[in-house]
mmCIF file of C-alpha atoms in Angstrom:
data_model
loop_
_atom_site.group_PDB
_atom_site.id
_atom_site.type_symbol
_atom_site.label_atom_id
_atom_site.label_comp_id
_atom_site.label_asym_id
_atom_site.label_seq_id
_atom_site.Cartn_x
_atom_site.Cartn_y
_atom_site.Cartn_z
ATOM 1 C CA GLN A 1 130.560 74.144 36.239
ATOM 2 C CA ALA A 2 128.792 76.972 38.067
ATOM 3 C CA ASP A 3 124.996 76.832 37.834
ATOM 4 C CA ALA A 4 124.763 73.910 35.399
ATOM 5 C CA VAL A 5 121.974 71.378 35.901
ATOM 6 C CA VAL A 6 123.127 67.865 35.050
ATOM 7 C CA HIS A 7 121.332 64.516 34.871
ATOM 8 C CA TRP A 8 123.964 61.960 35.863
ATOM 9 C CA THR A 9 123.738 58.212 35.257
ATOM 10 C CA LEU A 10 126.205 55.899 37.004
ATOM 11 C CA PRO A 11 126.021 52.442 35.406
ATOM 12 C CA VAL A 12 127.365 49.441 37.275
ATOM 13 C CA ALA A 13 129.762 47.340 35.183
ATOM 14 C CA GLU A 14 128.228 44.300 33.511
ATOM 15 C CA ARG A 15 124.848 45.404 34.943
ATOM 16 C CA ALA A 16 125.820 43.722 38.213
ATOM 17 C CA GLU A 17 123.095 43.534 40.824
ATOM 18 C CA GLY A 18 122.867 42.544 44.476
ATOM 19 C CA TRP A 19 124.513 45.668 45.926
ATOM 20 C CA LEU A 20 121.330 47.738 46.366
ATOM 21 C CA THR A 21 120.557 47.446 50.076
ATOM 22 C CA GLU A 22 119.412 49.823 52.796
ATOM 23 C CA ALA A 23 123.032 50.034 53.980
ATOM 24 C CA PHE A 24 124.168 51.028 50.486
ATOM 25 C CA HIS A 25 121.339 53.569 50.240
ATOM 26 C CA ALA A 26 122.385 55.110 53.552
ATOM 27 C CA ARG A 27 126.031 55.294 52.420
ATOM 28 C CA PHE A 28 124.968 56.839 49.116
ATOM 29 C CA ARG A 29 122.928 59.533 50.912
ATOM 30 C CA GLU A 30 125.845 60.319 53.223
ATOM 31 C CA LEU A 31 128.406 60.620 50.420
ATOM 32 C CA MET A 32 126.070 62.406 48.004
ATOM 33 C CA LEU A 33 125.281 65.044 50.648
ATOM 34 C CA HIS A 34 128.990 65.380 51.470
ATOM 35 C CA ALA A 35 129.848 65.886 47.784
ATOM 36 C CA ALA A 36 126.979 68.363 47.423
ATOM 37 C CA ALA A 37 128.130 70.398 50.424
ATOM 38 C CA ARG A 38 131.772 70.423 49.234
ATOM 39 C CA GLU A 39 130.909 71.511 45.708
ATOM 40 C CA GLY A 40 127.824 73.689 46.287
ATOM 41 C CA LEU A 41 125.212 71.393 44.769
ATOM 42 C CA ALA A 42 121.533 70.663 45.255
ATOM 43 C CA CYS A 43 120.046 67.280 44.383
ATOM 44 C CA PRO A 44 116.361 67.641 43.502
ATOM 45 C CA ILE A 45 116.061 63.907 42.769
ATOM 46 C CA TYR A 46 117.950 60.647 42.738
ATOM 47 C CA CYS A 47 116.927 57.069 42.027
ATOM 48 C CA LEU A 48 118.999 53.997 42.825
ATOM 49 C CA MET A 49 118.154 51.154 40.458
ATOM 50 C CA PRO A 50 119.382 47.555 40.759
ATOM 51 C CA ASP A 51 122.112 48.089 38.115
ATOM 52 C CA HIS A 52 122.598 51.865 37.895
ATOM 53 C CA ILE A 53 122.039 55.197 39.637
ATOM 54 C CA HIS A 54 120.338 58.370 38.372
ATOM 55 C CA LEU A 55 120.677 61.772 39.996
ATOM 56 C CA VAL A 56 120.258 65.413 39.094
ATOM 57 C CA TRP A 57 122.667 67.947 40.488
ATOM 58 C CA MET A 58 122.193 71.700 40.286
ATOM 59 C CA GLY A 59 125.141 74.019 40.802
ATOM 60 C CA LEU A 60 124.588 76.697 43.435
ATOM 61 C CA ARG A 61 127.821 78.698 43.257
ATOM 62 C CA ARG A 62 130.132 80.158 40.644
ATOM 63 C CA ASP A 63 132.882 77.786 41.802
ATOM 64 C CA THR A 64 130.667 74.667 41.734
ATOM 65 C CA ASP A 65 132.420 71.824 39.929
ATOM 66 C CA GLN A 66 130.211 68.800 39.323
ATOM 67 C CA MET A 67 133.080 66.780 37.874
ATOM 68 C CA ASN A 68 134.925 67.085 41.209
ATOM 69 C CA GLY A 69 131.751 66.147 43.069
ATOM 70 C CA MET A 70 131.160 63.112 40.865
ATOM 71 C CA SER A 71 134.761 61.993 41.166
ATOM 72 C CA PHE A 72 134.491 62.192 44.961
ATOM 73 C CA LEU A 73 131.148 60.356 44.988
ATOM 74 C CA ARG A 74 132.302 57.526 42.730
ATOM 75 C CA THR A 75 135.635 57.093 44.535
ATOM 76 C CA TYR A 76 134.159 56.793 48.011
ATOM 77 C CA LEU A 77 130.945 55.000 47.023
ATOM 78 C CA GLU A 78 132.509 52.247 44.938
ATOM 79 C CA PRO A 79 133.755 50.231 47.948
ATOM 80 C CA ALA A 80 130.121 49.897 49.044
ATOM 81 C CA LEU A 81 129.348 48.264 45.662
ATOM 82 C CA HIS A 82 131.989 45.569 46.182
ATOM 83 C CA PRO A 83 132.411 43.142 44.490
ATOM 84 C CA ALA A 84 130.619 45.134 41.747
ATOM 85 C CA VAL A 85 132.242 48.266 40.323
ATOM 86 C CA PHE A 86 131.036 51.283 38.397
ATOM 87 C CA GLN A 87 131.571 51.420 34.652
ATOM 88 C CA ALA A 88 134.673 53.398 33.754
ATOM 89 C CA GLN A 89 132.766 56.626 33.235
ATOM 90 C CA ALA A 90 129.502 58.146 34.407
ATOM 91 C CA HIS A 91 127.125 59.520 31.780
ATOM 92 C CA ASP A 92 126.137 63.159 32.049
ATOM 93 C CA ALA A 93 123.461 65.156 30.260
ATOM 94 C CA VAL A 94 123.639 68.893 30.841
ATOM 95 C CA LEU A 95 120.127 70.285 30.740
ATOM 96 C CA ARG A 96 119.764 73.050 28.162
ATOM 97 C CA GLU A 97 118.014 76.302 29.059
ATOM 98 C CA VAL A 98 114.682 75.072 27.669
ATOM 99 C CA GLU A 99 114.993 71.867 29.772
ATOM 100 C CA ARG A 100 115.524 73.943 32.914
ATOM 101 C CA LYS A 101 112.140 75.667 32.720
ATOM 102 C CA ARG A 102 109.569 74.680 35.306
ATOM 103 C CA GLY A 103 107.502 72.140 33.334
ATOM 104 C CA ALA A 104 110.444 70.657 31.439
ATOM 105 C CA PHE A 105 112.555 70.311 34.575
ATOM 106 C CA ALA A 106 109.661 68.629 36.406
ATOM 107 C CA ARG A 107 109.300 66.149 33.518
ATOM 108 C CA THR A 108 112.990 65.236 33.858
ATOM 109 C CA CYS A 109 112.555 64.642 37.601
ATOM 110 C CA PHE A 110 109.355 62.615 37.114
ATOM 111 C CA TYR A 111 111.093 60.581 34.397
ATOM 112 C CA ILE A 112 113.861 59.676 36.855
ATOM 113 C CA ALA A 113 111.370 58.881 39.626
ATOM 114 C CA ALA A 114 109.402 56.609 37.268
ATOM 115 C CA ASN A 115 112.415 54.412 36.412
ATOM 116 C CA PRO A 116 111.389 51.629 38.830
ATOM 117 C CA VAL A 117 107.841 51.662 37.414
ATOM 118 C CA ARG A 118 109.089 51.334 33.816
ATOM 119 C CA ALA A 119 111.377 48.503 34.958
ATOM 120 C CA GLY A 120 108.382 46.674 36.476
ATOM 121 C CA LEU A 121 109.802 46.804 40.012
ATOM 122 C CA VAL A 122 106.856 48.683 41.555
ATOM 123 C CA ALA A 123 103.404 49.881 40.477
ATOM 124 C CA THR A 124 103.947 53.534 41.455
ATOM 125 C CA ALA A 125 107.070 55.647 41.881
ATOM 126 C CA SER A 126 106.196 56.403 45.513
ATOM 127 C CA GLU A 127 106.547 52.697 46.362
ATOM 128 C CA TRP A 128 110.249 52.575 45.434
ATOM 129 C CA PRO A 129 112.333 52.862 48.622
ATOM 130 C CA HIS A 130 115.529 53.954 46.851
ATOM 131 C CA SER A 131 114.483 57.349 45.441
ATOM 132 C CA TRP A 132 114.542 60.676 47.192
ATOM 133 C CA SER A 133 115.015 64.374 46.928
ATOM 134 C CA ARG A 134 117.850 66.052 48.841
ATOM 135 C CA LEU A 135 118.209 69.817 48.773
#
């Protein structure tokens, strides 16, 4: 709610792969921006992985409701995953005040960006085509 900063993880059921394409990435960007505009959110980083999605949302208004935004995103994005589906529930980690400070917040964002490197998919985070920042 309100100005919360949340690290969301959307796992795909049974770690299904094969859905991560440029078309899916484009649909994700469209729906994520739509959800952000509806709910008053900023997305400083997201990373689409072959079997899950990470994103950070920051509330920008008193009436921001990230649960509504996530419900919208999952509902309208899931058809693009077909035949895969999301796990029943997204995981959320609300960043505490200390995690929202400049250095700590940057570490969270860099951690998300480095997911493809840790998974051995690319040598550097900048090589991964399915990460971005949308504000």
